[in-house]
Amino acid sequence: MRPLTEEETRVMFEKIAKYIGENLQLLVDRPDGTYCFRLHNDRVYYVSEKIMKLAANISGDKLVSLGTCFGKFTKTHKFRLHVTALDYLAPYAKVCEVVSSATGDEVKDE
Amino acid sequence: MEGQSVEELLAKAEQDEEEKLQRITVLKELELEFDLGNLLASDRNPPTGLRCAGPTPEAELRALARDNTQLLINQLWQLPTERVEEAIVARLPEPTTRLPREKPLPRPRPLTRWQQFARLKGIRPKKKTNLVWDEVSGQWRRRWGYQRARDDTKEWLIEVPGNADPLEDQFAKRIQAKKERVAKNELNRLRNLARAHKMQLPSAAGLHPTGHQSKEELGRAMQVAKVSTASVGRFQERLPKEKAPRGSGKKRKFQPLFGDFAAEKKNQLELLRVMNSKKPQLDVTKATNKQMREEDQEEAAKKRKMSQKGKRKGGRQGLGGKRKGGPPSQGGKRKRGLGGKMNSGPPGFGGKRKGGQRPGGKRRK
């Protein structure tokens, strides 16, 4: 588990900014607590500082996940956003489009 | 009035005494276990007071700590005291609790060469007597050491053996032989020691040529050899088809896990601001480097032109072109070039010199 480097943060922010734009700074700077992005096994987790301090006590090979997984960095260092990030991105999404299909309702943000 | 205040004072003094006594005596259900050698007091009482204290048990914890310390100090006061350089000191008993090891167990040392050999052959150590009967002195003497039984060095007569040179000093020879044996023994001892210590650093696994090394070990050995030069491998050439070694760059350093959260947040917000500003940010160092490189290239191009012009007209104009030296030089490079051409000599030999000059000029470029 480690914090992201400058390069990695930039790549990740560029991707997320495509969905939520300037509201990204509300994710970074939250009024109800310090949340941070941490990298573990190429996956980026958005986790509150309290939980991160607890997770630091678990050895790296035994730690499966912490907080919410926003996405992962591929082998060529591109950032792929996961659906688990939806809960945090939905409130700040700029455009919301509801697409209902046979399998169920999907909400698409832009 | 004064009477009242005196009474008050006395009453207060009495109250203080009582309180002190109260403070010193502490009631506990179970007696504490004391290990005064380690200044340790173990409290086995169940912590009911702490459990019903609530979210902030600091006050209860502090009270508990005070009580237990008080009991420990009471015990210390009961120890026998002595006086050491104007200070009264209590003599602590032997510690009873066994503390765990500070450092890990030592690794088993590898066997020495003799031990390996003895194990192979099945040689067990023979028990020898300490004293040996010495005929010469007629008493029991040590087997070795001070005043030993058969001391070679104390002999006053050594027969020259049949095959030896009669002029050789047998005493000196004996001393020399002894020195050599001692040196050999010392060498073997140090080698055994080195082997024992080397085993504790197993990083040099593949670096000794055994003939049975794997590809990775050989690769590693080659890397180590390449880097073991005075300039740490910077000027070592690689074979034509050899690939660059993987993972031999500098190890990346990451920010600490719990670094300053405020600083992290600030950096991220700054990054966001830059991203959102939609203006291409001017990287000052890159811009200046680019400008400097362009200027250098311009200069080099001009110099080349001048040198070409000078060669073409040199044969016809003779000294004129060369003497004038073309447009004013802008830097040391230009002057140096001119200086070189000036040395070429009188124009009469221009034809011959041209041939000689051109490759020289090219080389200078």
Tab-separated table of C-alpha atoms in Angstrom:
chain	number	residue	atom	x	y	z
A	1	MET	CA	0.000	0.000	0.000
A	2	ARG	CA	1.404	3.339	-0.934
A	3	PRO	CA	0.235	6.798	-1.919
A	4	LEU	CA	0.072	7.644	-5.615
A	5	THR	CA	2.911	9.392	-7.389
A	6	GLU	CA	2.428	12.691	-9.220
A	7	GLU	CA	2.201	10.964	-12.557
A	8	GLU	CA	-0.349	8.443	-11.359
A	9	THR	CA	-2.518	11.081	-9.675
A	10	ARG	CA	-2.532	13.114	-12.832
A	11	VAL	CA	-3.587	10.198	-14.996
A	12	MET	CA	-6.318	9.237	-12.539
A	13	PHE	CA	-7.658	12.767	-12.162
A	14	GLU	CA	-7.800	13.234	-15.906
A	15	LYS	CA	-9.945	10.144	-16.188
A	16	ILE	CA	-12.271	11.025	-13.332
A	17	ALA	CA	-12.527	14.618	-14.467
A	18	LYS	CA	-14.116	13.359	-17.664
A	19	TYR	CA	-17.088	12.257	-15.556
A	20	ILE	CA	-17.349	14.810	-12.810
A	21	GLY	CA	-15.279	17.764	-13.954
A	22	GLU	CA	-14.422	20.394	-11.367
A	23	ASN	CA	-16.420	18.576	-8.682
A	24	LEU	CA	-13.373	16.366	-8.308
A	25	GLN	CA	-11.977	18.788	-5.767
A	26	LEU	CA	-14.976	17.997	-3.578
A	27	LEU	CA	-13.764	14.422	-3.515
A	28	VAL	CA	-10.235	15.430	-2.637
A	29	ASP	CA	-11.191	17.992	-0.017
A	30	ARG	CA	-14.174	16.742	1.952
A	31	PRO	CA	-15.779	18.631	4.816
A	32	ASP	CA	-16.664	15.483	6.774
A	33	GLY	CA	-13.232	13.917	7.052
A	34	THR	CA	-9.878	13.418	5.354
A	35	TYR	CA	-10.114	10.872	2.602
A	36	CYS	CA	-7.132	9.776	0.572
A	37	PHE	CA	-6.247	7.679	-2.429
A	38	ARG	CA	-3.958	4.758	-1.843
A	39	LEU	CA	-2.505	2.271	-4.284
A	40	HIS	CA	-2.451	-1.420	-3.447
A	41	ASN	CA	-1.576	-4.083	-6.027
A	42	ASP	CA	-2.185	-1.625	-8.904
A	43	ARG	CA	-5.658	-0.777	-7.623
A	44	VAL	CA	-6.584	2.662	-6.378
A	45	TYR	CA	-8.673	2.777	-3.214
A	46	TYR	CA	-10.509	5.795	-1.846
A	47	VAL	CA	-10.401	5.434	1.896
A	48	SER	CA	-10.843	7.561	4.969
A	49	GLU	CA	-7.714	8.282	6.946
A	50	LYS	CA	-8.996	6.428	10.039
A	51	ILE	CA	-9.617	3.215	8.134
A	52	MET	CA	-6.325	3.543	6.315
A	53	LYS	CA	-4.458	3.699	9.606
A	54	LEU	CA	-6.157	0.463	10.660
A	55	ALA	CA	-5.463	-1.185	7.329
A	56	ALA	CA	-1.792	-0.336	7.630
A	57	ASN	CA	-1.569	-2.966	10.347
A	58	ILE	CA	-2.375	-5.742	7.889
A	59	SER	CA	0.517	-7.134	5.904
A	60	GLY	CA	0.461	-6.370	2.221
A	61	ASP	CA	-0.002	-9.903	0.953
A	62	LYS	CA	-2.956	-10.499	3.284
A	63	LEU	CA	-4.694	-7.208	2.556
A	64	VAL	CA	-7.436	-7.696	-0.022
A	65	SER	CA	-9.167	-4.354	-0.178
A	66	LEU	CA	-9.740	-1.182	1.769
A	67	GLY	CA	-12.326	1.564	1.478
A	68	THR	CA	-13.778	1.719	-2.029
A	69	CYS	CA	-11.927	0.667	-5.134
A	70	PHE	CA	-12.078	3.452	-7.685
A	71	GLY	CA	-10.220	1.610	-10.367
A	72	LYS	CA	-6.928	0.135	-11.334
A	73	PHE	CA	-3.800	0.961	-13.271
A	74	THR	CA	-3.168	-1.345	-16.175
A	75	LYS	CA	0.221	-2.802	-17.071
A	76	THR	CA	0.833	0.141	-19.387
A	77	HIS	CA	-0.105	2.607	-16.631
A	78	LYS	CA	-3.449	3.672	-17.968
A	79	PHE	CA	-6.237	4.175	-15.473
A	80	ARG	CA	-9.395	2.116	-15.805
A	81	LEU	CA	-12.336	3.309	-13.729
A	82	HIS	CA	-14.430	0.635	-12.029
A	83	VAL	CA	-18.160	0.541	-11.358
A	84	THR	CA	-17.475	0.458	-7.607
A	85	ALA	CA	-16.634	4.141	-7.871
A	86	LEU	CA	-20.179	4.958	-8.978
A	87	ASP	CA	-21.420	5.642	-5.462
A	88	TYR	CA	-18.944	8.462	-5.082
A	89	LEU	CA	-19.130	9.818	-8.605
A	90	ALA	CA	-22.919	9.788	-9.034
A	91	PRO	CA	-23.657	12.798	-6.786
A	92	TYR	CA	-21.190	14.947	-8.685
A	93	ALA	CA	-21.943	13.758	-12.193
A	94	LYS	CA	-22.632	16.520	-14.656
A	95	VAL	CA	-25.196	14.747	-16.843
A	96	CYS	CA	-27.304	11.794	-15.798
A	97	GLU	CA	-28.888	9.499	-18.352
A	98	VAL	CA	-31.124	6.620	-17.360
A	99	VAL	CA	-31.023	3.704	-19.761
A	100	SER	CA	-33.385	0.866	-19.065
A	101	SER	CA	-32.688	-2.451	-20.678
A	102	ALA	CA	-34.047	-5.944	-20.414
A	103	THR	CA	-31.606	-6.859	-17.653
A	104	GLY	CA	-32.309	-3.797	-15.517
A	105	ASP	CA	-31.879	-0.098	-15.185
A	106	GLU	CA	-28.516	1.445	-15.886
A	107	VAL	CA	-27.612	4.960	-15.011
A	108	LYS	CA	-25.058	6.550	-17.222
A	109	ASP	CA	-23.233	9.755	-16.210
A	110	GLU	CA	-21.357	12.006	-18.460
B	1	MET	CA	-9.409	35.896	65.330
B	2	GLU	CA	-5.890	34.618	65.565
B	3	GLY	CA	-7.075	31.809	67.789
B	4	GLN	CA	-9.558	30.830	65.176
B	5	SER	CA	-6.965	30.889	62.430
B	6	VAL	CA	-4.568	28.781	64.566
B	7	GLU	CA	-7.343	26.270	65.190
B	8	GLU	CA	-8.151	26.265	61.563
B	9	LEU	CA	-4.526	25.649	60.723
B	10	LEU	CA	-4.290	22.755	63.160
B	11	ALA	CA	-7.509	21.233	61.844
B	12	LYS	CA	-6.212	21.618	58.328
B	13	ALA	CA	-2.908	19.967	59.256
B	14	GLU	CA	-4.741	17.034	60.757
B	15	GLN	CA	-6.891	16.692	57.703
B	16	ASP	CA	-3.824	16.737	55.464
B	17	GLU	CA	-2.191	14.005	57.514
B	18	GLU	CA	-5.259	11.862	57.204
B	19	GLU	CA	-5.422	12.414	53.502
B	20	LYS	CA	-1.789	11.497	53.107
B	21	LEU	CA	-2.311	8.304	55.037
B	22	GLN	CA	-5.308	7.606	52.864
B	23	ARG	CA	-3.290	8.178	49.780
B	24	ILE	CA	-0.499	5.948	50.858
B	25	THR	CA	-2.701	3.049	51.780
B	26	VAL	CA	-4.376	1.505	48.767
B	27	LEU	CA	-7.008	-1.169	49.011
B	28	LYS	CA	-6.984	-3.923	46.457
B	29	GLU	CA	-8.921	-7.176	46.244
B	30	LEU	CA	-5.960	-9.171	45.070
B	31	GLU	CA	-2.468	-8.345	46.193
B	32	LEU	CA	-0.147	-7.210	43.436
B	33	GLU	CA	2.780	-9.375	42.428
B	34	PHE	CA	6.074	-7.588	42.790
B	35	ASP	CA	9.342	-8.249	41.026
B	36	LEU	CA	11.431	-5.557	42.648
B	37	GLY	CA	14.574	-6.609	40.785
B	38	ASN	CA	12.925	-5.376	37.587
B	39	LEU	CA	10.843	-2.696	39.366
B	40	LEU	CA	7.777	-4.555	38.171
B	41	ALA	CA	4.329	-4.709	39.752
B	42	SER	CA	1.631	-6.930	38.185
B	43	ASP	CA	-1.976	-6.145	39.002
B	44	ARG	CA	-4.297	-9.132	38.624
B	45	ASN	CA	-7.469	-7.345	39.726
B	46	PRO	CA	-10.250	-7.371	37.140
B	47	PRO	CA	-10.580	-3.910	35.549
B	48	THR	CA	-14.270	-3.362	36.346
B	49	GLY	CA	-13.694	0.293	37.068
B	50	LEU	CA	-12.272	0.829	33.608
B	51	ARG	CA	-15.046	-1.012	31.795
B	52	CYS	CA	-17.831	1.149	33.224
B	53	ALA	CA	-15.853	4.320	32.730
B	54	GLY	CA	-17.201	5.081	29.262
B	55	PRO	CA	-15.514	6.425	26.137
B	56	THR	CA	-12.786	8.426	27.907
B	57	PRO	CA	-11.299	6.361	30.686
B	58	GLU	CA	-8.298	8.665	31.138
B	59	ALA	CA	-9.178	9.739	34.670
B	60	GLU	CA	-9.785	6.153	35.798
B	61	LEU	CA	-6.602	4.968	34.118
B	62	ARG	CA	-4.613	7.685	35.773
B	63	ALA	CA	-6.067	6.826	39.187
B	64	LEU	CA	-5.285	3.151	38.656
B	65	ALA	CA	-1.724	3.928	37.629
B	66	ARG	CA	-1.260	6.155	40.674
B	67	ASP	CA	-2.533	3.481	43.022
B	68	ASN	CA	-0.341	0.773	41.598
B	69	THR	CA	2.730	2.988	41.591
B	70	GLN	CA	2.021	3.895	45.203
B	71	LEU	CA	1.973	0.226	46.142
B	72	LEU	CA	5.229	-0.386	44.287
B	73	ILE	CA	6.908	2.533	46.037
B	74	ASN	CA	5.633	1.232	49.384
B	75	GLN	CA	7.347	-2.049	48.655
B	76	LEU	CA	10.540	-0.272	47.664
B	77	TRP	CA	10.629	1.595	50.932
B	78	GLN	CA	10.667	-1.715	52.776
B	79	LEU	CA	13.922	-2.836	51.158
B	80	PRO	CA	17.233	-2.666	53.051
B	81	THR	CA	18.949	0.634	52.394
B	82	GLU	CA	22.579	1.603	52.259
B	83	ARG	CA	24.518	4.766	51.856
B	84	VAL	CA	26.472	5.367	48.657
B	85	GLU	CA	28.270	8.721	48.373
B	86	GLU	CA	25.829	10.880	50.292
B	87	ALA	CA	22.767	9.204	48.824
B	88	ILE	CA	20.533	6.664	50.473
B	89	VAL	CA	20.031	3.794	48.116
B	90	ALA	CA	17.765	0.773	48.334
B	91	ARG	CA	19.349	-2.522	47.441
B	92	LEU	CA	17.105	-4.348	44.944
B	93	PRO	CA	16.795	-8.107	45.105
B	94	GLU	CA	17.532	-10.398	42.174
B	95	PRO	CA	14.966	-10.124	39.345
B	96	THR	CA	12.587	-13.050	39.229
B	97	THR	CA	10.844	-12.533	35.877
B	98	ARG	CA	12.737	-14.030	32.994
B	99	LEU	CA	12.936	-11.514	30.142
B	100	PRO	CA	12.762	-12.832	26.571
B	101	ARG	CA	15.801	-12.815	24.313
B	102	GLU	CA	16.784	-9.434	22.998
B	103	LYS	CA	18.413	-10.712	19.832
B	104	PRO	CA	17.554	-13.806	17.788
B	105	LEU	CA	19.356	-17.081	18.405
B	106	PRO	CA	22.767	-17.280	16.802
B	107	ARG	CA	22.932	-19.272	13.596
B	108	PRO	CA	24.754	-22.609	13.754
B	109	ARG	CA	28.249	-22.068	12.459
B	110	PRO	CA	29.529	-24.136	9.545
B	111	LEU	CA	31.994	-26.892	10.409
B	112	THR	CA	35.682	-26.198	10.079
B	113	ARG	CA	37.731	-28.124	7.563
B	114	TRP	CA	39.107	-30.401	10.245
B	115	GLN	CA	35.649	-31.079	11.667
B	116	GLN	CA	34.356	-31.983	8.211
B	117	PHE	CA	37.280	-34.304	7.665
B	118	ALA	CA	36.933	-35.910	11.076
B	119	ARG	CA	33.247	-36.432	10.478
B	120	LEU	CA	33.972	-38.084	7.156
B	121	LYS	CA	36.605	-40.371	8.518
B	122	GLY	CA	34.784	-41.004	11.766
B	123	ILE	CA	37.590	-39.686	13.935
B	124	ARG	CA	36.506	-39.023	17.511
B	125	PRO	CA	38.520	-36.767	19.814
B	126	LYS	CA	40.853	-38.851	21.970
B	127	LYS	CA	40.897	-38.016	25.622
B	128	LYS	CA	44.471	-37.152	26.606
B	129	THR	CA	45.971	-36.819	30.052
B	130	ASN	CA	46.975	-33.376	31.221
B	131	LEU	CA	50.412	-34.321	32.558
B	132	VAL	CA	53.104	-36.381	30.921
B	133	TRP	CA	56.052	-37.986	32.569
B	134	ASP	CA	59.245	-36.182	31.580
B	135	GLU	CA	62.352	-38.380	31.779
B	136	VAL	CA	64.803	-35.535	31.487
B	137	SER	CA	63.613	-33.579	34.478
B	138	GLY	CA	62.170	-36.577	36.301
B	139	GLN	CA	58.778	-35.054	37.010
B	140	TRP	CA	55.308	-34.780	35.651
B	141	ARG	CA	55.123	-31.942	33.207
B	142	ARG	CA	52.427	-30.435	31.068
B	143	ARG	CA	51.769	-31.872	27.653
B	144	TRP	CA	52.154	-28.412	26.057
B	145	GLY	CA	52.701	-24.846	27.224
B	146	TYR	CA	54.973	-23.359	29.903
B	147	GLN	CA	57.579	-25.861	31.115
B	148	ARG	CA	56.304	-28.600	28.931
B	149	ALA	CA	57.574	-32.142	28.959
B	150	ARG	CA	59.446	-32.379	25.633
B	151	ASP	CA	60.423	-28.858	24.799
B	152	ASP	CA	62.073	-28.619	21.399
B	153	THR	CA	63.340	-25.110	21.944
B	154	LYS	CA	65.358	-25.981	25.065
B	155	GLU	CA	67.588	-28.550	23.362
B	156	TRP	CA	71.238	-27.636	23.447
B	157	LEU	CA	72.351	-30.234	20.913
B	158	ILE	CA	70.823	-31.067	17.552
B	159	GLU	CA	72.468	-33.738	15.407
B	160	VAL	CA	72.943	-32.790	11.810
B	161	PRO	CA	71.067	-35.418	9.772
B	162	GLY	CA	73.011	-37.328	7.153
B	163	ASN	CA	71.508	-35.758	4.074
B	164	ALA	CA	71.582	-32.159	5.262
B	165	ASP	CA	74.100	-29.459	4.417
B	166	PRO	CA	76.781	-29.447	7.226
B	167	LEU	CA	76.946	-25.632	7.241
B	168	GLU	CA	73.206	-25.181	7.778
B	169	ASP	CA	72.069	-23.821	11.116
B	170	GLN	CA	69.789	-26.522	12.550
B	171	PHE	CA	68.555	-24.328	15.388
B	172	ALA	CA	67.500	-21.590	13.026
B	173	LYS	CA	65.884	-24.194	10.825
B	174	ARG	CA	63.859	-25.442	13.737
B	175	ILE	CA	62.736	-21.950	14.686
B	176	GLN	CA	61.819	-21.254	11.080
B	177	ALA	CA	59.784	-24.430	10.851
B	178	LYS	CA	57.920	-23.528	14.009
B	179	LYS	CA	57.101	-20.068	12.661
B	180	GLU	CA	55.789	-21.562	9.470
B	181	ARG	CA	53.559	-23.965	11.360
B	182	VAL	CA	52.172	-21.175	13.498
B	183	ALA	CA	51.486	-19.030	10.451
B	184	LYS	CA	49.745	-21.891	8.672
B	185	ASN	CA	47.595	-22.564	11.703
B	186	GLU	CA	46.636	-18.930	11.952
B	187	LEU	CA	45.754	-18.838	8.262
B	188	ASN	CA	43.503	-21.846	8.604
B	189	ARG	CA	41.841	-20.405	11.668
B	190	LEU	CA	41.094	-17.165	9.820
B	191	ARG	CA	39.825	-19.055	6.835
B	192	ASN	CA	37.456	-21.052	9.020
B	193	LEU	CA	36.264	-17.835	10.616
B	194	ALA	CA	35.763	-16.202	7.249
B	195	ARG	CA	33.795	-19.187	6.060
B	196	ALA	CA	31.601	-19.001	9.151
B	197	HIS	CA	30.935	-15.304	8.641
B	198	LYS	CA	30.430	-15.578	4.916
B	199	MET	CA	27.690	-18.109	5.474
B	200	GLN	CA	25.768	-15.388	7.235
B	201	LEU	CA	25.721	-13.316	4.045
B	202	PRO	CA	24.301	-15.662	1.421
B	203	SER	CA	24.224	-12.918	-1.220
B	204	ALA	CA	27.445	-14.113	-2.831
B	205	ALA	CA	25.740	-17.359	-3.839
B	206	GLY	CA	26.613	-17.522	-7.485
B	207	LEU	CA	29.731	-15.434	-7.607
B	208	HIS	CA	32.217	-18.261	-7.113
B	209	PRO	CA	32.882	-20.114	-10.348
B	210	THR	CA	31.890	-23.698	-9.722
B	211	GLY	CA	31.049	-24.796	-13.229
B	212	HIS	CA	27.505	-25.730	-12.168
B	213	GLN	CA	25.928	-22.302	-12.111
B	214	SER	CA	22.481	-21.573	-13.475
B	215	LYS	CA	21.798	-18.983	-16.136
B	216	GLU	CA	20.465	-16.483	-13.605
B	217	GLU	CA	23.473	-16.927	-11.326
B	218	LEU	CA	25.846	-16.399	-14.216
B	219	GLY	CA	23.920	-13.332	-15.288
B	220	ARG	CA	24.084	-11.953	-11.797
B	221	ALA	CA	27.796	-12.702	-11.519
B	222	MET	CA	28.349	-10.929	-14.831
B	223	GLN	CA	26.405	-7.896	-13.634
B	224	VAL	CA	28.395	-7.701	-10.448
B	225	ALA	CA	31.656	-7.980	-12.381
B	226	LYS	CA	30.571	-5.248	-14.750
B	227	VAL	CA	29.766	-2.869	-11.954
B	228	SER	CA	32.972	-3.606	-10.022
B	229	THR	CA	35.127	-1.079	-11.853
B	230	ALA	CA	36.435	2.255	-10.655
B	231	SER	CA	33.687	4.122	-12.498
B	232	VAL	CA	31.004	1.658	-11.373
B	233	GLY	CA	30.489	0.163	-14.809
B	234	ARG	CA	29.798	3.392	-16.675
B	235	PHE	CA	32.289	2.817	-19.471
B	236	GLN	CA	31.946	-0.951	-19.838
B	237	GLU	CA	30.966	-1.934	-23.349
B	238	ARG	CA	28.353	-4.525	-24.012
B	239	LEU	CA	28.603	-7.278	-26.588
B	240	PRO	CA	26.857	-6.497	-29.917
B	241	LYS	CA	23.683	-8.430	-29.194
B	242	GLU	CA	23.679	-8.163	-25.435
B	243	LYS	CA	20.543	-6.702	-23.919
B	244	ALA	CA	20.498	-4.093	-21.215
B	245	PRO	CA	19.967	-5.562	-17.751
B	246	ARG	CA	16.486	-5.317	-16.333
B	247	GLY	CA	15.789	-3.727	-12.991
B	248	SER	CA	19.234	-2.291	-12.430
B	249	GLY	CA	18.092	1.313	-12.234
B	250	LYS	CA	17.669	3.324	-9.077
B	251	LYS	CA	15.046	2.073	-6.700
B	252	ARG	CA	11.963	4.300	-6.782
B	253	LYS	CA	11.155	6.187	-3.614
B	254	PHE	CA	7.537	6.749	-2.706
B	255	GLN	CA	5.962	9.150	-0.297
B	256	PRO	CA	5.430	7.674	3.176
B	257	LEU	CA	2.054	6.080	3.810
B	258	PHE	CA	0.963	8.482	6.564
B	259	GLY	CA	2.681	11.533	5.202
B	260	ASP	CA	1.329	14.942	5.872
B	261	PHE	CA	-2.322	14.690	4.821
B	262	ALA	CA	-2.679	18.434	4.462
B	263	ALA	CA	0.313	18.596	2.130
B	264	GLU	CA	-1.039	15.722	0.063
B	265	LYS	CA	-4.386	17.466	-0.255
B	266	LYS	CA	-2.711	20.711	-1.218
B	267	ASN	CA	-0.665	19.019	-3.940
B	268	GLN	CA	-3.724	17.322	-5.366
B	269	LEU	CA	-5.757	20.524	-5.384
B	270	GLU	CA	-2.885	22.327	-7.087
B	271	LEU	CA	-2.748	19.597	-9.702
B	272	LEU	CA	-6.487	19.936	-10.257
B	273	ARG	CA	-6.203	23.676	-10.593
B	274	VAL	CA	-3.507	23.320	-13.215
B	275	MET	CA	-5.561	20.761	-15.087
B	276	ASN	CA	-8.673	22.910	-15.010
B	277	SER	CA	-6.983	26.109	-16.066
B	278	LYS	CA	-6.965	24.887	-19.715
B	279	LYS	CA	-3.853	26.897	-20.489
B	280	PRO	CA	-0.618	25.249	-21.554
B	281	GLN	CA	1.737	25.832	-18.662
B	282	LEU	CA	5.160	27.215	-19.576
B	283	ASP	CA	7.917	24.947	-18.383
B	284	VAL	CA	10.669	27.489	-17.847
B	285	THR	CA	13.630	25.109	-17.833
B	286	LYS	CA	12.504	23.326	-20.973
B	287	ALA	CA	11.955	26.630	-22.752
B	288	THR	CA	15.370	28.025	-21.861
B	289	ASN	CA	17.125	24.778	-22.804
B	290	LYS	CA	15.377	24.760	-26.142
B	291	GLN	CA	16.374	28.381	-26.787
B	292	MET	CA	20.006	27.688	-25.950
B	293	ARG	CA	20.092	24.598	-28.139
B	294	GLU	CA	18.685	26.579	-31.072
B	295	GLU	CA	21.316	29.272	-30.640
B	296	ASP	CA	24.101	26.689	-30.575
B	297	GLN	CA	22.791	25.036	-33.705
B	298	GLU	CA	22.639	28.374	-35.512
B	299	GLU	CA	26.234	29.105	-34.604
B	300	ALA	CA	27.409	25.706	-35.746
B	301	ALA	CA	25.606	26.090	-39.070
B	302	LYS	CA	27.181	29.499	-39.660
B	303	LYS	CA	30.637	28.191	-38.851
B	304	ARG	CA	30.238	25.355	-41.309
B	305	LYS	CA	29.190	27.770	-44.036
B	306	MET	CA	32.161	30.010	-43.358
B	307	SER	CA	34.634	27.149	-43.447
B	308	GLN	CA	33.213	25.883	-46.741
B	309	LYS	CA	33.354	29.324	-48.309
B	310	GLY	CA	36.880	29.808	-47.093
B	311	LYS	CA	38.076	26.543	-48.701
B	312	ARG	CA	36.458	27.227	-52.037
B	313	LYS	CA	37.881	30.740	-52.355
B	314	GLY	CA	41.131	29.951	-50.595
B	315	GLY	CA	42.927	28.641	-53.702
B	316	ARG	CA	41.978	31.710	-55.826
B	317	GLN	CA	42.133	34.561	-53.391
B	318	GLY	CA	45.077	33.276	-51.482
B	319	LEU	CA	45.848	34.962	-48.244
B	320	GLY	CA	43.189	37.576	-48.710
B	321	GLY	CA	40.285	35.427	-47.772
B	322	LYS	CA	42.165	33.732	-45.059
B	323	ARG	CA	43.635	36.893	-43.613
B	324	LYS	CA	40.362	38.719	-43.449
B	325	GLY	CA	38.963	35.815	-41.633
B	326	GLY	CA	35.407	36.417	-42.835
B	327	PRO	CA	32.740	38.141	-40.720
B	328	PRO	CA	33.617	38.988	-37.126
B	329	SER	CA	33.785	35.879	-34.974
B	330	GLN	CA	31.174	35.417	-32.343
B	331	GLY	CA	32.976	33.096	-30.060
B	332	GLY	CA	36.005	31.092	-29.270
B	333	LYS	CA	34.968	28.380	-31.704
B	334	ARG	CA	35.257	30.693	-34.622
B	335	LYS	CA	38.659	32.011	-33.598
B	336	ARG	CA	39.973	28.513	-33.133
B	337	GLY	CA	38.851	27.568	-36.596
B	338	LEU	CA	40.610	30.571	-38.077
B	339	GLY	CA	43.744	29.890	-36.165
B	340	GLY	CA	43.856	26.418	-37.635
B	341	LYS	CA	43.468	27.693	-41.144
B	342	MET	CA	46.113	30.375	-40.679
B	343	ASN	CA	48.632	27.710	-39.937
B	344	SER	CA	48.113	26.208	-43.343
B	345	GLY	CA	50.918	28.259	-44.844
B	346	PRO	CA	51.523	30.506	-47.911
B	347	PRO	CA	49.127	30.350	-50.834
B	348	GLY	CA	51.759	29.015	-53.173
B	349	PHE	CA	51.324	25.646	-51.619
B	350	GLY	CA	47.592	26.107	-51.582
B	351	GLY	CA	47.057	23.303	-54.038
B	352	LYS	CA	48.850	20.713	-52.015
B	353	ARG	CA	47.569	22.112	-48.755
B	354	LYS	CA	44.009	22.022	-49.957
B	355	GLY	CA	44.119	18.335	-50.131
B	356	GLY	CA	45.739	18.159	-46.763
B	357	GLN	CA	43.494	20.767	-45.308
B	358	ARG	CA	40.124	19.381	-46.205
B	359	PRO	CA	40.253	16.209	-44.232
B	360	GLY	CA	41.751	18.187	-41.371
B	361	GLY	CA	38.932	20.686	-41.609
B	362	LYS	CA	36.397	17.941	-41.661
B	363	ARG	CA	37.961	16.344	-38.669
B	364	ARG	CA	37.775	19.630	-36.795
B	365	LYS	CA	34.070	19.832	-37.476
